[in-house]
PDB file of C-alpha atoms in Angstrom:
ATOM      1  CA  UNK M   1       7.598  33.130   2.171  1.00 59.00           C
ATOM      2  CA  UNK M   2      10.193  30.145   2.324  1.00 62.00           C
ATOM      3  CA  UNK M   3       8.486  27.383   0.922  1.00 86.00           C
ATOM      4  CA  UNK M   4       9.611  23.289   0.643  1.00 92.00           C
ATOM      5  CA  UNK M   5       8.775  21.164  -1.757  1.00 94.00           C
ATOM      6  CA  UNK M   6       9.078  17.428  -1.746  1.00 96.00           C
ATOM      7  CA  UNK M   7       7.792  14.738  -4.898  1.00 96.00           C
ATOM      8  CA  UNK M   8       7.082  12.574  -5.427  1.00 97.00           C
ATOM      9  CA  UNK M   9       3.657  13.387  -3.438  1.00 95.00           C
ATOM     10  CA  UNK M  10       2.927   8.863  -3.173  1.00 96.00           C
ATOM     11  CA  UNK M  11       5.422   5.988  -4.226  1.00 97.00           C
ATOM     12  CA  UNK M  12       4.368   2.855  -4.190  1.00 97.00           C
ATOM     13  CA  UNK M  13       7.489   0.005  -4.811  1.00 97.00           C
ATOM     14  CA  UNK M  14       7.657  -3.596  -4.330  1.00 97.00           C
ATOM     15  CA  UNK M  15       9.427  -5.070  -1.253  1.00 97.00           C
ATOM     16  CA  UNK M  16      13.412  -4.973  -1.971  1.00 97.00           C
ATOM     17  CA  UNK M  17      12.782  -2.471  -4.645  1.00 97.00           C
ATOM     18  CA  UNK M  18      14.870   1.215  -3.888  1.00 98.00           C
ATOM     19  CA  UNK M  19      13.015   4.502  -3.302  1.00 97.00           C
ATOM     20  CA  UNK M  20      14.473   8.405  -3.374  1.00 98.00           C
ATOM     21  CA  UNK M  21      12.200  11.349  -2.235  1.00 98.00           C
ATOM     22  CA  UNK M  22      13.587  15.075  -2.986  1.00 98.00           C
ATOM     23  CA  UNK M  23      13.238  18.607  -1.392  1.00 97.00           C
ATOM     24  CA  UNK M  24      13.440  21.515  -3.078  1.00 97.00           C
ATOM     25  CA  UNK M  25      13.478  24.769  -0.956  1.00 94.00           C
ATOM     26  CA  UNK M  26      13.216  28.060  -2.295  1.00 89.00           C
ATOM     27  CA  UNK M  27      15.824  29.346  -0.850  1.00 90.00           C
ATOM     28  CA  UNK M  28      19.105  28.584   0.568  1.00 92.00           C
ATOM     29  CA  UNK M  29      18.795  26.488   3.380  1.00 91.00           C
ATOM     30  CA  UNK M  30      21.043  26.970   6.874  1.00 90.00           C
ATOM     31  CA  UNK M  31      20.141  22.996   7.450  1.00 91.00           C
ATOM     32  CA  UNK M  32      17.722  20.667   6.589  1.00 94.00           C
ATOM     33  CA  UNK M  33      16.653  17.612   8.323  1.00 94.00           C
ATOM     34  CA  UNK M  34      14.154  14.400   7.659  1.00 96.00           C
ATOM     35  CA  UNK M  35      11.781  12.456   9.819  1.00 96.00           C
ATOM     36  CA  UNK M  36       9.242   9.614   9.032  1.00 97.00           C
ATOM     37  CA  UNK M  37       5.985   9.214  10.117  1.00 96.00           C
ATOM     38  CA  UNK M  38       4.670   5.830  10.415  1.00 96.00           C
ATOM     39  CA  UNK M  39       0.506   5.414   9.564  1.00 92.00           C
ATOM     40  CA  UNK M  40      -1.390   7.451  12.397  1.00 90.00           C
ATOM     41  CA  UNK M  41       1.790   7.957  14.123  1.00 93.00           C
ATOM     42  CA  UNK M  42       3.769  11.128  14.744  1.00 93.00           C
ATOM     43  CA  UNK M  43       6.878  12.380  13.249  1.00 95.00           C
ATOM     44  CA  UNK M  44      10.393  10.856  14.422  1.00 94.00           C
ATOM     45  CA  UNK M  45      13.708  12.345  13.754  1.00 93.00           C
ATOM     46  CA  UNK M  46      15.786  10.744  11.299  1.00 96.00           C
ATOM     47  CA  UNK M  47      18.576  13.208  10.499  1.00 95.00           C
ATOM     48  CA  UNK M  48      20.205  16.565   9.909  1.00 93.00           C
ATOM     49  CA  UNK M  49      22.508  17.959   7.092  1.00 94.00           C
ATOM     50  CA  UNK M  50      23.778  21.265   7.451  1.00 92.00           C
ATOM     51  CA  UNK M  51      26.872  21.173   5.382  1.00 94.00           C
ATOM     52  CA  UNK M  52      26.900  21.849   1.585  1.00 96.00           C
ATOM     53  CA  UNK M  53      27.192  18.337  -0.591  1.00 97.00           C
ATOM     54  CA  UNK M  54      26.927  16.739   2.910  1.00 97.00           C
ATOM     55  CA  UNK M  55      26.409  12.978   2.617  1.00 98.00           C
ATOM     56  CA  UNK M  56      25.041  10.465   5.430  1.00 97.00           C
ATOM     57  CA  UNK M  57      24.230   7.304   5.332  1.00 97.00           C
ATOM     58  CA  UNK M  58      22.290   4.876   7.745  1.00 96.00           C
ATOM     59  CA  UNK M  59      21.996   1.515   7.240  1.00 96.00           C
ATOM     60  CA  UNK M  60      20.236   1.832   4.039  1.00 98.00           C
ATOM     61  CA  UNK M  61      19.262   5.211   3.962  1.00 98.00           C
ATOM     62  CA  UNK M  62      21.434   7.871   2.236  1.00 98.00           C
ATOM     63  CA  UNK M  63      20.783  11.376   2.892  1.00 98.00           C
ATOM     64  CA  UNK M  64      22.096  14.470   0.389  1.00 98.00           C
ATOM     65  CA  UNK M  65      22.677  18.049   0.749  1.00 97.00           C
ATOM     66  CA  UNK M  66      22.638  19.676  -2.304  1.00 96.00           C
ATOM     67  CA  UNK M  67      25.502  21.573  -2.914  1.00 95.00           C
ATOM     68  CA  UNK M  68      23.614  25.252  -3.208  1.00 95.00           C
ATOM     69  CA  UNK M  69      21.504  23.791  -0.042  1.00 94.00           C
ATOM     70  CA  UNK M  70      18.698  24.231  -1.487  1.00 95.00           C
ATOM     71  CA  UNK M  71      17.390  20.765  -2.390  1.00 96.00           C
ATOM     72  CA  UNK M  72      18.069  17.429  -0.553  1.00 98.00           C
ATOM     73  CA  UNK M  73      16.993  13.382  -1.423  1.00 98.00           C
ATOM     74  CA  UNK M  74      16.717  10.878   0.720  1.00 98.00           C
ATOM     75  CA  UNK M  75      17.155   7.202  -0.946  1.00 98.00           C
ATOM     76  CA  UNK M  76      16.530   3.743   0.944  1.00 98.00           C
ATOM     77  CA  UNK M  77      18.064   0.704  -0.608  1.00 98.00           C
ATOM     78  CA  UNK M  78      16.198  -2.514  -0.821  1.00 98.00           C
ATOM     79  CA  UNK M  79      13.420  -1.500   0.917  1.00 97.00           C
ATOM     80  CA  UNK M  80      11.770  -3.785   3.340  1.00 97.00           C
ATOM     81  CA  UNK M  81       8.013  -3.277   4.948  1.00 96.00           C
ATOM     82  CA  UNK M  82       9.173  -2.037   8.331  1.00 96.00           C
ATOM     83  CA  UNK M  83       9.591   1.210   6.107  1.00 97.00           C
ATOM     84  CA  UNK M  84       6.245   1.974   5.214  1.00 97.00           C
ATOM     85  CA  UNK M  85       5.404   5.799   5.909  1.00 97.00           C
ATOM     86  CA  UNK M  86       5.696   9.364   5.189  1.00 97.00           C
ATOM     87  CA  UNK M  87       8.879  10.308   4.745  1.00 98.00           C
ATOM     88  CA  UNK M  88       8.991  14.610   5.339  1.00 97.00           C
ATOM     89  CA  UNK M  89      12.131  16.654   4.990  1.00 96.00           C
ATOM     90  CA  UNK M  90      12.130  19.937   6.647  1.00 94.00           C
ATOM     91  CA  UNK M  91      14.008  23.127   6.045  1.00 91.00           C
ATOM     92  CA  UNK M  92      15.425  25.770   8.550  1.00 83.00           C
ATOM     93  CA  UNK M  93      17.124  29.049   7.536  1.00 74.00           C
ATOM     94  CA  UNK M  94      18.414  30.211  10.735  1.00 68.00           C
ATOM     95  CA  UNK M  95      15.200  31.447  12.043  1.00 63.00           C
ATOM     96  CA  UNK M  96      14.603  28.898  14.932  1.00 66.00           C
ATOM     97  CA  UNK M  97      11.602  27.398  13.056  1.00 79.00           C
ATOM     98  CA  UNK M  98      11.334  24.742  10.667  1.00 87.00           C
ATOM     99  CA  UNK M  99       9.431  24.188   7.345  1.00 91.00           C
ATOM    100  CA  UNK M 100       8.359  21.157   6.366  1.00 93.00           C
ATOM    101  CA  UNK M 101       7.670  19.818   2.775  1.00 94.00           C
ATOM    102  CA  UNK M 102       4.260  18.345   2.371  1.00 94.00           C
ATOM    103  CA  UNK M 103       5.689  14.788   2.303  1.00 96.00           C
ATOM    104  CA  UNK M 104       6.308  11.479   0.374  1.00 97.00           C
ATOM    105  CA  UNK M 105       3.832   8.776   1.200  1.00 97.00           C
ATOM    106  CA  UNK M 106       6.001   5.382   0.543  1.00 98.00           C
ATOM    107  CA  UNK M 107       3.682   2.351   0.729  1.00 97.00           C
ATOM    108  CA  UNK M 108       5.446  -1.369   0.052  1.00 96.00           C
ATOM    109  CA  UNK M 109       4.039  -4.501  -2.097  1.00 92.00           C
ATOM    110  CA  UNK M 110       5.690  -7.174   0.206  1.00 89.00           C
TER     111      UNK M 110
ATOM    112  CA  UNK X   1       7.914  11.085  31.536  1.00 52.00           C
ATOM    113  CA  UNK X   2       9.899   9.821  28.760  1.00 79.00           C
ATOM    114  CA  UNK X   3       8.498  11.827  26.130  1.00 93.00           C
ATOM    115  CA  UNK X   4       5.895  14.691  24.738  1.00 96.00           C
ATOM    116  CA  UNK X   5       3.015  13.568  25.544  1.00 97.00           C
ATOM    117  CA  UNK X   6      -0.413  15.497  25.016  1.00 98.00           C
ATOM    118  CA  UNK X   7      -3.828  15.631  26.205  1.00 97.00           C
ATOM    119  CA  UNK X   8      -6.549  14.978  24.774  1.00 97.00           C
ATOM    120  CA  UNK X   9      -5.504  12.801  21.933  1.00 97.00           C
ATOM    121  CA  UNK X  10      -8.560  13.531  20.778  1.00 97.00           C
ATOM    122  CA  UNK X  11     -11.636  15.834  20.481  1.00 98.00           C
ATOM    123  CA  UNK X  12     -14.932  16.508  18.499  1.00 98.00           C
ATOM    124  CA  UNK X  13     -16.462  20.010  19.307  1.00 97.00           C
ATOM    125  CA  UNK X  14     -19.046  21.335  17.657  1.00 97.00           C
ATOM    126  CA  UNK X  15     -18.714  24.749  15.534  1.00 97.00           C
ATOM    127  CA  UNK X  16     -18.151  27.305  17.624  1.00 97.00           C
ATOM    128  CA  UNK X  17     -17.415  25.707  20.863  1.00 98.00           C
ATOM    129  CA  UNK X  18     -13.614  26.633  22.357  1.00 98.00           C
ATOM    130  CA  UNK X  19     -10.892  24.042  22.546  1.00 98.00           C
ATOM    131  CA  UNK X  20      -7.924  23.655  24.663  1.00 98.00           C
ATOM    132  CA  UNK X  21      -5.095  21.098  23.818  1.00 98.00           C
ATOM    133  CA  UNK X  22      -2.535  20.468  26.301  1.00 98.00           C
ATOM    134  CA  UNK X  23       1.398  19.301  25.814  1.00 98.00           C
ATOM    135  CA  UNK X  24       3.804  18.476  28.275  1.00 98.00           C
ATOM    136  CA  UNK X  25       7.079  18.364  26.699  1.00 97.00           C
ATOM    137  CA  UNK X  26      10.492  16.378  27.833  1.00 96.00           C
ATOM    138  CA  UNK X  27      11.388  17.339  31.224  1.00 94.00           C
ATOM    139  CA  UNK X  28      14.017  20.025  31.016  1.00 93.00           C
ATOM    140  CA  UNK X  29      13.146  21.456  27.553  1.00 94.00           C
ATOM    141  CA  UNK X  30      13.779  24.812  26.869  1.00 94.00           C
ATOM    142  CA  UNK X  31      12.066  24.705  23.173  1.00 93.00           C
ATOM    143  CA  UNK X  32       8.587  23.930  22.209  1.00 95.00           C
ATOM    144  CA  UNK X  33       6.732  23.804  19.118  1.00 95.00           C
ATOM    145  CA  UNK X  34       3.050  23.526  18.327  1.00 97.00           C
ATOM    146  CA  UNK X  35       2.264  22.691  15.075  1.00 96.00           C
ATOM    147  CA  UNK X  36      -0.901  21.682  12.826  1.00 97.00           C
ATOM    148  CA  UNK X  37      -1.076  18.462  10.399  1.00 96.00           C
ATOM    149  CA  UNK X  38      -3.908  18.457   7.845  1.00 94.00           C
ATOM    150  CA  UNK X  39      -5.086  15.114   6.526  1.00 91.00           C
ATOM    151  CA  UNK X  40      -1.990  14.189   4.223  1.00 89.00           C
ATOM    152  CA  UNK X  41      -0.375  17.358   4.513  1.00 92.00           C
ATOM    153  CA  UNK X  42       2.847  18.533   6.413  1.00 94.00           C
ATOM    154  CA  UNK X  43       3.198  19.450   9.587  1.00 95.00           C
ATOM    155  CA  UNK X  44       2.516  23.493   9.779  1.00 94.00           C
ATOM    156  CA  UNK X  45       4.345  25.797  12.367  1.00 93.00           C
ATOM    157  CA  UNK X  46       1.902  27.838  14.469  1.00 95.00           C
ATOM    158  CA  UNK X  47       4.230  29.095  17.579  1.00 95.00           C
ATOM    159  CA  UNK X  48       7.140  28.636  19.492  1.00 93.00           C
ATOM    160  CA  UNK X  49       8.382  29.346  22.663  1.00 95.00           C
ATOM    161  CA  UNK X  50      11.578  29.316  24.420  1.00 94.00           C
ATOM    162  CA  UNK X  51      10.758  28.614  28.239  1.00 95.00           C
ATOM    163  CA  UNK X  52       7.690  30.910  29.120  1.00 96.00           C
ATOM    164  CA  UNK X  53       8.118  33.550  26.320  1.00 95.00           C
ATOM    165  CA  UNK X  54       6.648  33.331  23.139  1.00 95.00           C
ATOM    166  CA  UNK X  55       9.108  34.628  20.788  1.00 92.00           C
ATOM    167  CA  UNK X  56       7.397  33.449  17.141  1.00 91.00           C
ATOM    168  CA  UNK X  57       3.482  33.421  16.706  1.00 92.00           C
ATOM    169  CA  UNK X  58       3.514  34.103  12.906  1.00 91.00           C
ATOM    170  CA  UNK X  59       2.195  30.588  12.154  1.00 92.00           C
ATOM    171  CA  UNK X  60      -1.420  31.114  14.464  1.00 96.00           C
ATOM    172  CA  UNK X  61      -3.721  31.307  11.589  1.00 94.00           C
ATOM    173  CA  UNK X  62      -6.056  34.018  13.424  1.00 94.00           C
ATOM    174  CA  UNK X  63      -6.411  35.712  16.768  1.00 95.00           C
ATOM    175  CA  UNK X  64      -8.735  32.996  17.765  1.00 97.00           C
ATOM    176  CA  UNK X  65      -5.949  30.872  18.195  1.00 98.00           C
ATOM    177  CA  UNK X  66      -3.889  31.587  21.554  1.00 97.00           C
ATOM    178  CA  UNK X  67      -0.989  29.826  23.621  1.00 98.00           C
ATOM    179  CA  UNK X  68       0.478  29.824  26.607  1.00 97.00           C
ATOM    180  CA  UNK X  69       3.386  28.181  28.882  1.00 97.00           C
ATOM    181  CA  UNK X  70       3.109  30.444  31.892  1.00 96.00           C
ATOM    182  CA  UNK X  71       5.676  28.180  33.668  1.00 94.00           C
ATOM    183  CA  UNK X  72       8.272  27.513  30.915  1.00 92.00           C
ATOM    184  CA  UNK X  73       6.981  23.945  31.254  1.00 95.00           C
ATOM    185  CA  UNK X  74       3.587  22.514  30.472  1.00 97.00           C
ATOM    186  CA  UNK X  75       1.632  24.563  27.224  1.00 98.00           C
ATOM    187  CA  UNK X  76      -1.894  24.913  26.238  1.00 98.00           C
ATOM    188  CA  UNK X  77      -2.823  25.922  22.574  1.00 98.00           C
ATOM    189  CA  UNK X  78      -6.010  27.264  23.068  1.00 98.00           C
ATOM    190  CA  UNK X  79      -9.048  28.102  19.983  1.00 98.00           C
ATOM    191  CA  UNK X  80     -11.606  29.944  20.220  1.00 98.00           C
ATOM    192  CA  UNK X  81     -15.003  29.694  18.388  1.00 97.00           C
ATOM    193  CA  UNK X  82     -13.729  26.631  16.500  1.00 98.00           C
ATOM    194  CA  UNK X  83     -14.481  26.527  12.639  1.00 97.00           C
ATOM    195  CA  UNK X  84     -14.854  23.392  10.178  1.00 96.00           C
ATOM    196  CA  UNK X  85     -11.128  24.884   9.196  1.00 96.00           C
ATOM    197  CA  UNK X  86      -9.794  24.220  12.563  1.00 97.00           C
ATOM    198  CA  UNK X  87      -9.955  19.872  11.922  1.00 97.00           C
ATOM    199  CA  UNK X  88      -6.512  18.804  11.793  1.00 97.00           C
ATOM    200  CA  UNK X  89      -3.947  17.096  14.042  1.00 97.00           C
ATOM    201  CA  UNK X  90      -1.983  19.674  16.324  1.00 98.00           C
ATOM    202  CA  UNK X  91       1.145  18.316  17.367  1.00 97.00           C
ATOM    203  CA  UNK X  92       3.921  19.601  20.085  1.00 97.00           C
ATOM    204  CA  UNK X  93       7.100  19.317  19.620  1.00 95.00           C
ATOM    205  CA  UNK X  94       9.980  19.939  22.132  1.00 94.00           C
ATOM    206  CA  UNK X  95      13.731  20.266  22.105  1.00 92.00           C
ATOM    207  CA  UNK X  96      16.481  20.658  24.552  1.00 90.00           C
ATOM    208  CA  UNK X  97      18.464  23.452  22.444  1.00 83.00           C
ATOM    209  CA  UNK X  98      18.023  27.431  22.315  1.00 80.00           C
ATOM    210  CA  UNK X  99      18.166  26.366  18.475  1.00 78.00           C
ATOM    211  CA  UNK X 100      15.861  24.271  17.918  1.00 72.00           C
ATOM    212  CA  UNK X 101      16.057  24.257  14.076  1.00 74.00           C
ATOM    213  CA  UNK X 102      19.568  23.120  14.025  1.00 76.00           C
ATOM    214  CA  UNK X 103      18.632  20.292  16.828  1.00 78.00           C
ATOM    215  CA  UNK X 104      16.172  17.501  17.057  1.00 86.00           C
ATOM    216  CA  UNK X 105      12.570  18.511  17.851  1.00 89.00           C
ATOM    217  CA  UNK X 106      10.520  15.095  19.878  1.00 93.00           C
ATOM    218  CA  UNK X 107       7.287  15.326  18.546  1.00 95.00           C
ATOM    219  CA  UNK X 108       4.078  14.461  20.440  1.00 96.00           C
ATOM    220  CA  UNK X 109       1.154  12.018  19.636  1.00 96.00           C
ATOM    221  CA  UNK X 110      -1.147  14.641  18.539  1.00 97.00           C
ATOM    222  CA  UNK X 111      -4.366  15.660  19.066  1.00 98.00           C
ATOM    223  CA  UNK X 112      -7.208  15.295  16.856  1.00 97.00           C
ATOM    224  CA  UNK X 113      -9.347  17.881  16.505  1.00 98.00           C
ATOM    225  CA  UNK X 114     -12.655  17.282  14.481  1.00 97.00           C
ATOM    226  CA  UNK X 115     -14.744  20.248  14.671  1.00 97.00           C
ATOM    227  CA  UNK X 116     -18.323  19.426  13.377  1.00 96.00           C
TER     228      UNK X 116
END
């Protein structure tokens, strides 16, 4: 079955330092989108791409569509403590459901 | 209310017992998810339904795991004869589209199940 991959599985940066997670899908992808999860939280909606080589950006996040939509990366520039989570990205091909990678666990050195 | 919430946020039951989680999504929407988090993992898809029918079930990991939305409003993810297997975090998720993979799904808190 369609299956999502996202690494790194833990990053740990220093405050101010940059981060990227990436999603691999095993197939192609009708959209993907991201959400964060704070520590004992639930997941929040960040975003969706749906567009091949589709670029967004907010504030310092930048979001990618690969252009074969089957991978995606999320990066977040000078990262500050407020964005301490699990960052999951979560694949849909059309089928109403989503799949979601297993996650990337960002912890910050402040 | 202003969001999913769900009932109980959490729940010990001992092996075997039967569980039933509640969710009461955003007022007005059509979609709604139930999933299940493992400890570090991602969130897994167990069912969906658009109003009161269930129209995906593929995710419910045997038949002693059953849902229901009778009223194309409130759900209950019900499991039978609960199993060590069964811990996790089930979360609801609701959405206001027909497609709710190309729209935002509003999770829930979550309940925690710990089945001893």
């Amino acid at each position: 079955g369609q299956q999502v991959m996202q690494i790194p599985q833990y990053q740990h940066v220093q405050e101010g330092e940059d981060f990227t997670t990436y999603c691999n899908s095993s197939t192609t992808l009708s959209n993907i989108q991201w959400y964060k999860q704070r520590p004992g939280g639930h997941p929040v909606f960040l975003i969706q791409l749906v567009k091949s080589g589709e670029v967004k950006k907010q504030k310092r996040l930048t979001f990618q569509f690969g252009e074969a939509k089957k991978n995606s990366s999320l990066h977040i520039t000078a990262t500050q403590t407020t964005d301490v989570g699990t960052y999951f990205c979560a694949g849909a091909r059309g089928a109403q459901k989503l799949v979601f990678g297993q996650g990337t666990r960002l912890t910050i050195n402040p | 209310g202003a969001g999913v919430s769900q009932s109980p946020r959490y729940k010990v039951a001992k092996r075997g017992q039967d569980v039933a989680l509640r969710c009461d999504p955003i007022s007005g929407h059509v979609s709604l998810f139930w999933y299940q988090q493992a400890l570090g993992q991602g969130p897994e898809f167990l069912t969906y339904f658009q109003n009161e029918a269930q129209l995906d079930k593929s995710g419910l990991p045997s038949d002693r795991f059953f849902a229901e939305r009778p009223e194309g409003s409130v759900s209950t993810l019900k499991i039978q004869r609960t199993q060590q297997e069964d811990s996790a975090v089930y979360l609801c998720a609701s959405s206001s589209s027909l497609r709710p993979d190309t729209d935002t799904q509003y999770f829930g808190p979550g309940t925690r199940l710990t089945v001893l």
